[in-house]
XYZ file of C-alpha atoms in Angstrom:
698
model
C -72.167 -1.974 47.688
C -71.014 -2.340 51.966
C -67.518 -2.171 53.557
C -66.263 -0.741 56.477
C -65.611 3.034 56.096
C -62.136 4.295 57.260
C -62.114 8.119 58.630
C -58.774 9.232 60.405
C -58.036 13.030 60.354
C -53.635 13.409 61.126
C -52.246 16.269 62.661
C -49.894 17.782 65.565
C -49.967 16.617 68.813
C -53.322 16.930 70.511
C -53.557 17.976 73.900
C -53.180 14.366 76.424
C -55.774 15.418 78.617
C -58.171 15.486 75.971
C -57.457 12.870 73.877
C -59.673 10.139 75.278
C -62.633 12.589 75.021
C -61.743 14.240 71.662
C -61.524 10.390 70.242
C -64.695 9.659 71.390
C -66.785 11.940 70.316
C -65.332 12.152 67.159
C -66.612 8.456 66.829
C -69.584 8.606 67.964
C -70.617 11.880 65.934
C -69.485 10.627 62.537
C -71.252 7.109 63.486
C -74.530 8.308 64.215
C -74.681 11.326 61.965
C -73.877 8.131 58.822
C -76.769 6.397 60.946
C -79.733 9.345 60.575
C -78.526 9.702 56.986
C -78.993 5.506 56.888
C -75.733 5.220 54.999
C -75.390 1.917 58.105
C -78.578 0.611 58.321
C -78.289 -2.133 60.704
C -76.047 -2.902 64.004
C -72.177 -1.738 63.879
C -70.250 -4.837 63.864
C -67.124 -2.695 63.676
C -66.552 -0.221 65.807
C -62.376 0.872 66.477
C -61.838 4.239 67.717
C -57.988 5.104 66.796
C -56.769 8.459 68.784
C -53.241 9.073 69.751
C -50.789 12.314 69.746
C -51.412 12.752 66.225
C -54.330 12.020 64.721
C -58.526 10.671 65.324
C -59.691 8.444 63.304
C -62.808 5.637 63.617
C -62.871 2.558 61.730
C -67.088 1.391 61.802
C -68.172 -1.508 59.740
C -70.578 -1.651 57.203
C -71.117 1.242 55.823
C -73.299 1.769 52.645
C -72.223 3.355 49.449
C -75.304 5.209 49.421
C -78.671 4.842 51.581
C -82.028 3.669 50.197
C -84.111 5.209 48.020
C -87.433 7.905 49.472
C -90.528 8.372 49.212
C -92.312 11.481 49.031
C -95.183 13.784 47.791
C -94.339 16.887 46.231
C -97.587 19.505 46.247
C -96.821 21.588 43.454
C -99.265 24.212 42.347
C -103.060 24.660 42.161
C -104.701 22.110 38.790
C -106.387 27.100 37.602
C -102.382 27.199 37.631
C -100.811 24.998 36.851
C -102.890 23.375 33.355
C -104.485 25.002 30.426
C -108.155 24.655 29.578
C -107.082 21.621 27.354
C -105.245 19.727 29.959
C -101.705 20.832 28.989
C -98.639 21.704 31.660
C -98.821 25.640 31.280
C -94.974 28.016 32.197
C -95.761 28.268 35.992
C -96.281 24.542 36.551
C -92.814 23.439 34.150
C -90.642 26.026 35.617
C -92.097 24.523 39.491
C -91.129 20.802 37.895
C -88.299 22.356 36.884
C -87.146 24.109 40.619
C -87.294 20.939 42.420
C -86.105 18.728 39.242
C -88.749 16.944 38.729
C -89.523 15.516 35.450
C -92.948 14.563 34.778
C -96.004 14.636 32.292
C -99.234 16.172 33.502
C -100.889 12.359 33.292
C -97.869 11.543 36.050
C -99.534 13.799 38.302
C -102.443 13.200 41.045
C -105.031 15.920 42.519
C -105.491 16.419 45.867
C -107.893 19.337 47.638
C -106.812 21.193 50.908
C -110.575 22.049 51.179
C -110.384 25.287 48.608
C -109.264 24.547 45.513
C -107.745 21.616 43.748
C -103.771 21.305 44.312
C -101.811 19.599 42.021
C -99.353 16.673 43.692
C -96.563 14.325 41.995
C -95.872 11.590 44.369
C -92.086 9.725 43.352
C -89.004 8.281 45.447
C -85.225 10.066 44.922
C -82.852 8.249 45.387
C -80.155 7.568 48.983
C -77.438 9.874 50.176
C -74.636 8.590 48.856
C -71.481 7.902 50.823
C -69.746 11.081 49.692
C -72.304 13.423 50.430
C -73.097 12.136 53.532
C -69.579 11.643 54.980
C -68.780 14.904 54.312
C -72.223 16.240 55.787
C -71.435 14.229 58.874
C -67.372 14.910 59.205
C -68.367 18.849 58.976
C -70.632 18.032 61.951
C -68.409 16.138 63.778
C -65.897 18.743 63.921
C -68.104 21.113 64.300
C -69.079 19.377 67.240
C -65.986 18.479 69.060
C -65.343 19.574 72.318
C -62.982 21.920 71.754
C -62.627 25.233 74.702
C -60.229 27.071 72.343
C -59.432 26.239 69.206
C -56.113 27.484 67.272
C -55.956 29.757 64.224
C -53.448 29.020 61.591
C -52.677 29.543 57.384
C -52.664 26.353 55.204
C -50.431 25.866 53.042
C -51.756 28.583 49.694
C -50.835 31.256 52.356
C -54.418 32.943 52.710
C -57.264 30.525 54.201
C -56.867 30.276 57.880
C -58.406 27.144 59.265
C -59.799 26.968 63.181
C -58.908 24.221 64.652
C -57.216 22.273 68.080
C -54.295 21.608 66.058
C -52.821 22.399 63.038
C -54.377 19.762 60.685
C -52.225 17.522 57.779
C -53.929 14.998 55.974
C -57.272 13.063 55.995
C -57.987 9.530 55.234
C -61.349 8.428 53.816
C -61.740 5.460 52.565
C -64.982 2.899 51.941
C -62.642 -0.215 51.656
C -60.255 -0.113 49.087
C -62.164 3.347 47.500
C -61.082 7.270 48.303
C -64.327 8.484 49.759
C -64.001 11.996 48.069
C -64.831 14.542 50.779
C -63.408 17.231 52.613
C -62.398 18.794 55.739
C -60.392 22.164 57.098
C -59.422 23.005 54.113
C -57.163 19.057 53.206
C -58.533 17.023 50.803
C -59.668 13.102 51.849
C -56.229 10.807 50.273
C -55.199 7.778 51.549
C -51.848 8.923 53.044
C -50.474 8.979 56.570
C -47.695 8.670 58.379
C -46.917 6.749 61.376
C -44.513 7.641 64.239
C -42.601 10.209 64.007
C -39.101 9.162 64.744
C -39.145 5.598 63.722
C -41.560 5.568 60.594
C -40.870 9.262 59.417
C -42.064 8.411 55.816
C -45.920 8.287 54.372
C -47.879 5.308 54.984
C -50.402 4.642 51.633
C -53.218 2.929 52.981
C -54.879 -0.147 51.309
C -58.057 -0.763 52.358
C -60.313 0.778 55.738
C -59.597 -3.505 57.036
C -55.182 -2.534 56.886
C -55.356 0.684 58.569
C -54.953 -0.617 61.728
C -52.311 -3.285 60.824
C -50.194 -0.998 58.699
C -49.817 1.440 61.110
C -48.288 -0.840 63.644
C -46.171 -2.742 61.278
C -45.394 0.661 58.813
C -45.604 3.086 61.081
C -44.996 1.858 64.481
C -48.105 3.392 65.756
C -50.601 1.907 68.438
C -53.290 3.512 66.640
C -56.441 2.586 69.132
C -56.216 4.270 72.591
C -57.962 1.511 74.106
C -55.158 -1.176 73.212
C -52.314 0.573 73.641
C -53.335 1.798 77.317
C -54.132 -2.241 78.096
C -50.330 -3.014 76.491
C -49.014 -0.028 78.382
C -50.379 -1.024 81.828
C -48.729 -4.856 80.595
C -45.549 -3.647 80.548
C -45.715 -1.604 83.242
C -46.871 -4.217 85.551
C -44.563 -6.973 84.061
C -41.744 -4.495 84.681
C -42.815 -3.644 88.219
C -42.836 -7.093 89.076
C -39.628 -7.893 88.182
C -39.121 -5.498 91.265
C -41.255 -7.197 93.336
C -42.642 -3.532 93.536
C -45.875 -2.137 93.411
C -46.574 0.874 90.831
C -48.867 3.801 91.112
C -51.810 4.311 88.381
C -54.217 6.892 88.984
C -56.711 6.279 86.179
C -55.872 9.949 85.256
C -52.653 9.080 84.928
C -52.837 6.884 83.333
C -54.696 8.210 80.360
C -52.617 11.514 80.114
C -49.595 9.021 79.700
C -51.501 6.871 76.603
C -52.603 9.938 75.499
C -48.603 10.936 74.828
C -46.660 7.942 72.754
C -47.729 5.934 70.014
C -45.151 3.408 71.007
C -45.478 3.036 74.712
C -41.859 1.196 76.101
C -41.471 1.082 79.313
C -38.711 2.299 80.964
C -36.710 1.812 85.073
C -35.065 4.802 86.794
C -34.855 6.212 90.188
C -33.333 8.624 92.151
C -31.188 9.263 95.703
C -32.717 7.311 98.763
C -32.187 10.623 100.352
C -35.148 11.780 99.014
C -37.666 9.924 100.839
C -37.073 11.531 104.029
C -39.624 14.076 101.801
C -43.471 12.732 102.765
C -43.551 10.224 100.206
C -46.938 12.281 99.006
C -44.520 14.938 98.192
C -42.138 12.792 95.477
C -45.491 10.504 94.168
C -46.875 14.681 92.998
C -43.600 15.569 91.585
C -43.575 12.237 89.898
C -46.690 11.930 88.556
C -47.355 15.707 87.664
C -44.106 17.008 86.322
C -42.622 13.997 84.629
C -45.300 11.291 84.139
C -43.747 9.231 85.860
C -45.326 5.696 87.635
C -44.180 5.845 91.472
C -43.130 2.766 93.419
C -43.812 1.025 96.390
C -42.858 -2.163 97.874
C -45.180 -5.013 99.178
C -45.798 -2.294 102.718
C -46.935 0.695 100.514
C -43.897 2.711 101.363
C -42.424 4.881 98.473
C -39.300 3.200 97.031
C -36.168 5.867 95.291
C -37.471 3.378 91.654
C -40.273 4.542 89.196
C -40.927 3.717 85.969
C -41.387 5.701 82.473
C -43.079 5.275 79.336
C -41.013 6.922 76.536
C -42.133 7.015 72.773
C -39.292 5.464 71.574
C -37.572 1.908 71.657
C -34.131 1.514 71.356
C -31.727 -1.359 72.420
C -29.568 0.849 74.999
C -31.925 2.825 76.421
C -29.431 4.299 79.141
C -29.596 7.657 77.568
C -33.330 7.889 78.596
C -32.544 6.436 81.929
C -30.148 8.703 82.980
C -31.986 11.251 81.398
C -34.916 10.960 83.331
C -33.135 10.252 86.250
C -31.444 14.364 86.148
C -34.619 15.365 85.349
C -36.531 14.483 88.320
C -33.565 15.187 90.779
C -34.225 18.291 89.863
C -37.843 18.461 90.569
C -37.365 15.999 93.477
C -34.559 18.828 95.511
C -37.457 21.542 94.572
C -39.920 19.613 96.642
C -37.413 18.628 99.572
C -36.422 22.381 99.328
C -40.333 23.461 100.230
C -40.467 20.867 103.340
C -37.031 22.612 104.905
C -38.317 25.966 104.154
C -42.267 24.869 105.300
C -40.593 23.751 108.068
C -38.753 26.855 109.824
C -41.843 28.148 110.359
C -44.240 26.626 113.169
C -48.197 26.151 111.401
C -49.924 28.734 113.797
C -47.506 31.224 113.020
C -48.722 30.930 109.298
C -52.320 32.115 110.967
C -52.542 36.077 110.493
C -51.300 35.838 106.466
C -54.823 33.915 105.812
C -55.865 37.137 107.129
C -54.506 38.682 103.333
C -56.651 36.034 101.579
C -59.323 35.547 99.901
C -62.304 33.247 100.667
C -65.354 34.667 99.208
C -65.814 38.341 98.252
C -69.034 38.741 100.236
C -67.627 36.240 103.221
C -64.537 37.347 103.878
C -60.927 35.790 104.242
C -59.866 32.792 105.504
C -58.895 33.495 108.475
C -62.836 34.764 109.356
C -63.912 31.491 107.936
C -61.730 29.493 110.362
C -63.059 31.535 112.951
C -66.119 30.570 111.736
C -65.104 26.446 110.859
C -63.997 26.870 114.616
C -67.346 27.917 116.454
C -69.011 24.983 114.749
C -66.647 22.335 115.889
C -66.361 22.529 118.774
C -70.560 22.855 119.043
C -70.359 20.063 117.736
C -67.451 18.473 119.632
C -69.577 19.925 122.380
C -73.230 17.416 121.642
C -70.467 14.558 120.954
C -68.380 14.907 123.952
C -65.397 14.999 121.834
C -61.384 17.227 123.701
C -62.566 21.231 123.126
C -59.357 21.358 122.794
C -57.988 19.754 120.548
C -61.089 19.462 117.948
C -59.828 23.863 118.912
C -57.074 23.551 117.813
C -57.569 20.989 114.874
C -60.154 23.676 113.251
C -57.713 26.516 113.721
C -54.974 25.267 112.056
C -57.379 23.159 109.855
C -55.861 26.076 107.284
C -53.032 26.938 107.936
C -50.604 25.072 105.120
C -52.651 26.708 102.458
C -49.692 30.077 103.111
C -46.497 27.493 102.946
C -44.847 26.719 99.603
C -45.319 23.274 100.022
C -49.538 24.017 98.963
C -48.707 26.662 97.005
C -46.678 24.071 94.006
C -48.960 21.679 94.426
C -52.984 22.699 96.151
C -53.602 19.311 95.548
C -51.436 18.918 99.740
C -53.175 20.611 101.563
C -54.716 19.525 104.740
C -51.907 16.405 104.548
C -48.791 19.157 104.376
C -50.993 20.306 106.929
C -50.581 16.789 109.120
C -47.081 16.678 108.402
C -46.583 20.291 109.342
C -48.557 19.947 112.562
C -45.982 16.793 113.433
C -42.937 18.631 113.357
C -44.018 21.302 115.668
C -45.306 18.316 118.172
C -48.818 19.044 117.753
C -50.925 16.640 119.381
C -51.180 13.588 117.048
C -55.181 13.461 116.721
C -55.070 17.854 115.940
C -52.694 16.592 113.636
C -54.566 13.965 111.681
C -57.137 15.720 111.739
C -55.831 18.452 109.347
C -55.350 16.122 106.966
C -58.521 14.272 107.650
C -61.083 17.887 107.804
C -61.345 17.432 103.772
C -62.416 14.197 103.802
C -64.822 12.728 101.863
C -63.189 14.483 99.721
C -65.820 12.184 96.768
C -67.883 9.123 96.794
C -67.058 6.471 98.151
C -63.938 7.932 100.181
C -63.127 6.911 103.889
C -64.800 8.984 106.649
C -62.077 10.772 109.055
C -61.184 8.042 111.351
C -61.188 10.224 114.851
C -63.810 11.689 116.534
C -61.897 15.340 116.951
C -61.800 15.144 112.483
C -65.586 14.166 112.262
C -65.527 17.293 114.421
C -63.564 19.669 112.283
C -64.387 17.594 108.516
C -68.514 18.328 109.904
C -67.630 21.847 110.843
C -65.729 22.908 107.672
C -68.603 21.568 105.136
C -71.138 23.471 107.575
C -69.342 26.068 107.236
C -69.039 26.248 103.234
C -72.867 25.357 103.050
C -74.615 28.632 105.343
C -71.520 30.205 103.691
C -73.254 29.593 100.214
C -76.601 29.602 101.316
C -77.138 33.045 102.756
C -75.711 34.802 100.438
C -77.025 32.660 97.854
C -75.325 30.557 95.608
C -77.346 27.677 94.880
C -75.467 24.378 93.265
C -78.217 25.203 89.898
C -78.271 22.306 87.222
C -75.486 20.890 86.260
C -73.999 23.650 88.010
C -72.244 23.361 91.512
C -69.234 25.162 91.549
C -68.848 25.535 95.115
C -69.380 21.469 95.276
C -72.271 21.956 97.857
C -73.642 18.564 96.779
C -70.274 17.217 97.641
C -69.994 18.958 100.676
C -74.177 18.266 102.311
C -73.318 14.391 100.911
C -70.276 13.788 103.322
C -72.295 15.643 106.694
C -75.061 13.114 105.878
C -72.439 9.850 105.359
C -70.560 10.805 108.307
C -73.927 11.731 110.517
C -75.155 7.932 109.432
C -72.215 6.287 109.019
C -70.519 7.315 111.961
C -74.128 6.581 114.034
C -73.266 10.443 115.284
C -76.391 11.006 117.506
C -76.599 14.680 115.854
C -80.223 15.987 115.271
C -79.734 18.037 112.240
C -81.478 20.831 113.728
C -78.466 21.228 115.967
C -76.184 20.957 112.543
C -77.897 23.811 110.910
C -77.821 25.409 113.357
C -73.627 24.941 114.337
C -73.867 26.146 110.842
C -75.654 29.198 110.731
C -74.882 30.154 114.315
C -71.083 31.695 113.558
C -72.761 34.209 111.065
C -74.268 36.370 113.908
C -77.353 37.439 112.777
C -76.552 38.066 108.969
C -78.779 35.610 107.647
C -82.488 35.388 107.899
C -84.043 32.029 108.276
C -84.807 31.301 104.713
C -81.224 30.571 103.895
C -81.819 27.668 106.657
C -85.001 26.425 105.561
C -83.601 25.709 102.315
C -80.283 24.393 103.362
C -82.626 22.089 105.243
C -84.171 21.046 101.495
C -80.889 20.685 100.311
C -79.757 18.237 102.613
C -82.875 15.574 102.532
C -82.653 16.345 98.747
C -79.100 14.779 99.137
C -80.178 12.214 101.379
C -82.729 10.709 98.685
C -80.478 10.622 96.476
C -78.156 8.874 99.070
C -80.121 5.801 100.170
C -81.869 5.770 96.243
C -78.305 4.131 95.399
C -77.501 2.188 98.409
C -80.332 0.520 97.213
C -83.791 1.558 99.038
C -86.692 2.108 97.069
C -88.611 6.198 96.396
C -91.163 4.834 98.046
C -89.276 2.876 100.524
C -86.937 6.150 101.125
C -90.441 8.951 100.776
C -91.212 7.786 103.777
C -89.044 7.832 106.334
C -87.768 11.399 104.462
C -90.586 12.815 103.924
C -91.120 12.857 108.004
C -88.620 15.208 108.189
C -86.346 12.858 110.514
C -84.453 14.811 113.340
C -81.964 12.052 113.346
C -80.229 11.570 110.071
C -78.248 8.962 111.905
C -80.947 6.968 112.701
C -82.339 6.326 109.269
C -80.996 3.169 107.887
C -82.628 1.595 110.763
C -85.900 3.652 110.378
C -85.645 2.281 106.091
C -84.179 -1.379 107.414
C -88.029 -1.053 109.625
C -89.725 0.095 106.147
C -88.506 -2.726 104.127
C -89.501 -5.551 107.230
C -92.693 -4.073 107.133
C -93.518 -4.470 103.666
C -93.207 -8.059 103.684
C -95.922 -8.423 106.465
C -99.345 -10.035 105.414
C -100.580 -6.925 107.276
C -98.764 -4.183 105.284
C -100.867 -3.857 102.694
C -104.697 -2.814 105.039
C -102.587 -0.970 107.369
C -101.130 0.805 105.038
C -104.419 1.184 102.953
C -106.041 2.670 106.570
C -103.211 4.959 107.340
C -103.451 6.205 103.616
C -107.490 6.387 104.000
C -106.967 8.249 107.409
C -105.443 10.849 105.784
C -107.255 11.719 103.282
C -110.494 11.782 106.194
C -108.357 14.075 108.419
C -106.995 16.417 105.477
C -110.718 17.296 105.053
C -111.494 18.522 108.703
C -109.993 21.616 110.554
C -107.558 21.132 113.076
C -108.243 21.806 116.344
C -110.867 19.354 117.095
C -111.851 18.359 120.916
C -109.690 15.748 122.890
C -110.546 11.834 122.206
C -112.878 10.492 124.911
C -113.575 7.183 125.286
C -116.720 7.015 126.748
C -118.320 8.602 123.873
C -117.733 5.286 121.671
C -120.895 3.644 121.444
C -120.332 1.009 117.901
C -118.613 -2.461 118.409
C -116.403 -1.667 116.052
C -115.420 1.898 117.570
C -114.318 0.049 120.977
C -112.952 -3.278 119.349
C -110.768 -0.639 117.650
C -110.460 1.837 120.651
C -109.379 -1.801 122.541
C -106.741 -2.840 120.225
C -104.920 0.198 120.415
C -104.768 0.164 124.151
C -103.148 -2.631 124.351
C -100.097 -2.447 121.345
C -99.722 1.461 122.032
C -97.623 0.701 125.152
C -95.546 -1.865 123.559
C -94.687 0.710 120.532
C -94.011 3.460 122.647
C -91.570 0.762 123.829
C -90.276 -0.333 121.480
C -89.476 3.418 119.517
C -87.445 4.122 122.860
C -85.561 0.727 122.432
C -84.707 2.847 119.232
C -86.135 -1.094 117.595
C -87.830 -0.017 114.639
C -88.633 -2.941 113.106
C -90.041 -4.902 116.493
C -92.684 -1.022 116.127
C -94.184 -1.436 113.353
C -94.275 -5.514 113.163
C -96.277 -4.714 116.663
C -98.971 -3.108 114.493
C -99.871 -6.083 112.913
C -102.975 -6.245 115.407
C -104.004 -3.640 114.418
C -105.261 -4.628 110.876
C -108.693 -6.627 111.247
C -109.941 -3.905 114.112
C -109.205 -0.990 111.223
C -110.515 -3.493 108.398
C -114.095 -3.849 110.531
C -113.736 -0.356 111.774
C -113.964 1.189 108.149
C -117.257 -1.707 107.446
C -119.254 -1.341 110.012
C -118.201 2.607 111.328
C -119.650 6.096 109.453
C -116.861 8.772 110.565
C -118.705 11.740 109.035
C -122.089 11.514 110.938
C -124.287 14.626 111.555
C -123.758 13.970 115.764
C -121.011 16.809 115.354
C -119.890 15.309 119.405
C -120.115 11.761 117.969
C -117.721 12.881 114.506
C -115.205 14.676 116.071
C -114.950 11.706 118.881
C -114.608 9.657 115.383
C -111.974 11.525 113.942
C -109.857 12.085 117.451
C -109.382 8.290 117.732
C -108.112 8.080 113.740
C -105.709 10.986 114.206
C -104.387 9.413 117.665
C -104.441 5.652 115.216
C -102.410 7.449 112.303
C -100.171 9.451 114.983
C -98.784 5.734 116.051
C -98.477 4.198 113.093
C -96.551 7.168 111.362
C -94.055 7.174 113.923
C -91.238 5.660 112.094
C -92.005 6.345 108.083
C -95.711 7.717 106.543
C -96.681 3.874 106.039
C -99.951 5.957 103.334
C -97.248 6.005 101.094
C -96.790 2.010 101.006
C -100.133 1.880 100.108
C -99.096 1.637 96.526
C -96.592 -0.472 96.239
C -97.406 -2.793 99.385
């Protein structure tokens, strides 16, 4: 019989930031285990994941009440041991059969040889695993594999048995259709009793069937059990409430998920705070509301923060005034703290906090934050000098970039570092580009984040990221596998994005020098080489994410381009070259030339046109002389697409050369001259990309 299967674990309040991951893992592990046990044999037509503050659950359908029987072959004992002279079973055979739970007569056994002796073999079928046994194993495995960083230990009602789980579990429901599946977990025996909302439905609920669970929990229990359904319902209510106020809610995904995990029956109410608090930077107020109270701040159509907010309650009432007033009273105290921090911080200029950075350890092998600032400043100024930026403003912004780490507001909300530095710098009447650079030097913070908007900001942001990369590579703290505790991959991608997207004419060697030079002679050449390889590896991944093929990217990056800002144009040229009818022949010839040159010794005699005597090699040299000046001119103009297209006239002479001319002749001078001609040809063709790598794809 197949039917829907419901499993629900009713618990104390689960950690809200983990609830979504816990519920998804619980459902996934149960389903996977039941599939392996062949209790789910086809497609899962229904999969509902339940996750609320006090329950984890899943509904799967269809699920069989037993798995299919399976055939098996079981080797028993040697024939001489299992049968006597009359062919009757011996005690040894009977004992073996009994131990395996097999009932069989001698004539039901077959004989096989292992090369040395004959062995008795039984062939039969085993009944499929029962749902009770399969679900028990699946439940044990699912609970063991839940992503629980630190389980709780608690005693059961008997006062003796100790159980470990993320939170105390009180009830277990396991229903196959209308029938209870007799399984156990965490000291609980499965039944059909559960509880709904702690306040709106405090009485026990008897679940009639797996399929009725969702409706019963909603109607009787006042619980929206599905995390996704509850999330969607809550968002709809928030957006409707904001629309009434002609406002926009501030709804980061992490906050939405956390609030969804805190309520079983979401209800949205509006509240507010005194307008005087709006003198505090909006970022401080929003973060205070989000982190301390899980409120949704509201902005007007221009993006200005309003003194109203939305709160999501777990209680529905006809008169919510007490809830509204209570939350207004609580947030008022929190905002007062933020205002106090802001006012106290502004009593001391940012530059007065710089000496305090000497007491803040950056890394025990790289010194204090103040030492880091000195290195960051040197790197940023070196970059500014290359870009022709205002050296005075870049140096000032770099020196103040980390000063807000010693402010009360950043101590309370580390997420505001940089942002508060900008506000305090403006209060201190620092130049606006200096203040803005303090905030922007952390950008880009994540994939897709905006880049710094000013040259000063870019210089300081590059200096900050390069100092981190150089320092960590210098002391051997490189990313390994999926571990990157210092976010070095993110820093590297930030450097590459700024150079490419802002079109910065900065050679990679210059950037690496700016990164390591502030450390003096402390690190040898190897960390520099490792950082360069690391940057090129990140560049490969970044370009492939942008839609370029592996071969296209490798053709350009394998040449270790000195100017990363030119790489996008070079890739566009490679893609255009690939569409040319001559591309296949030229790429294949390039690959062939490369293979020939690999087998020869470098440093051969220079090319001499007078030594050419075969018509095909003379034709190739003549074509090369016509093409090379035009190609070099286009290359100097950074017309990479035009430069590669200018190689098209070489196709026929190159093809004829390889058809008619033998390169590796016995005459040493002729051989060396032809190799020199091919070396010049390959050098010209590979000024933008290694075209030989395109041969397989051309």
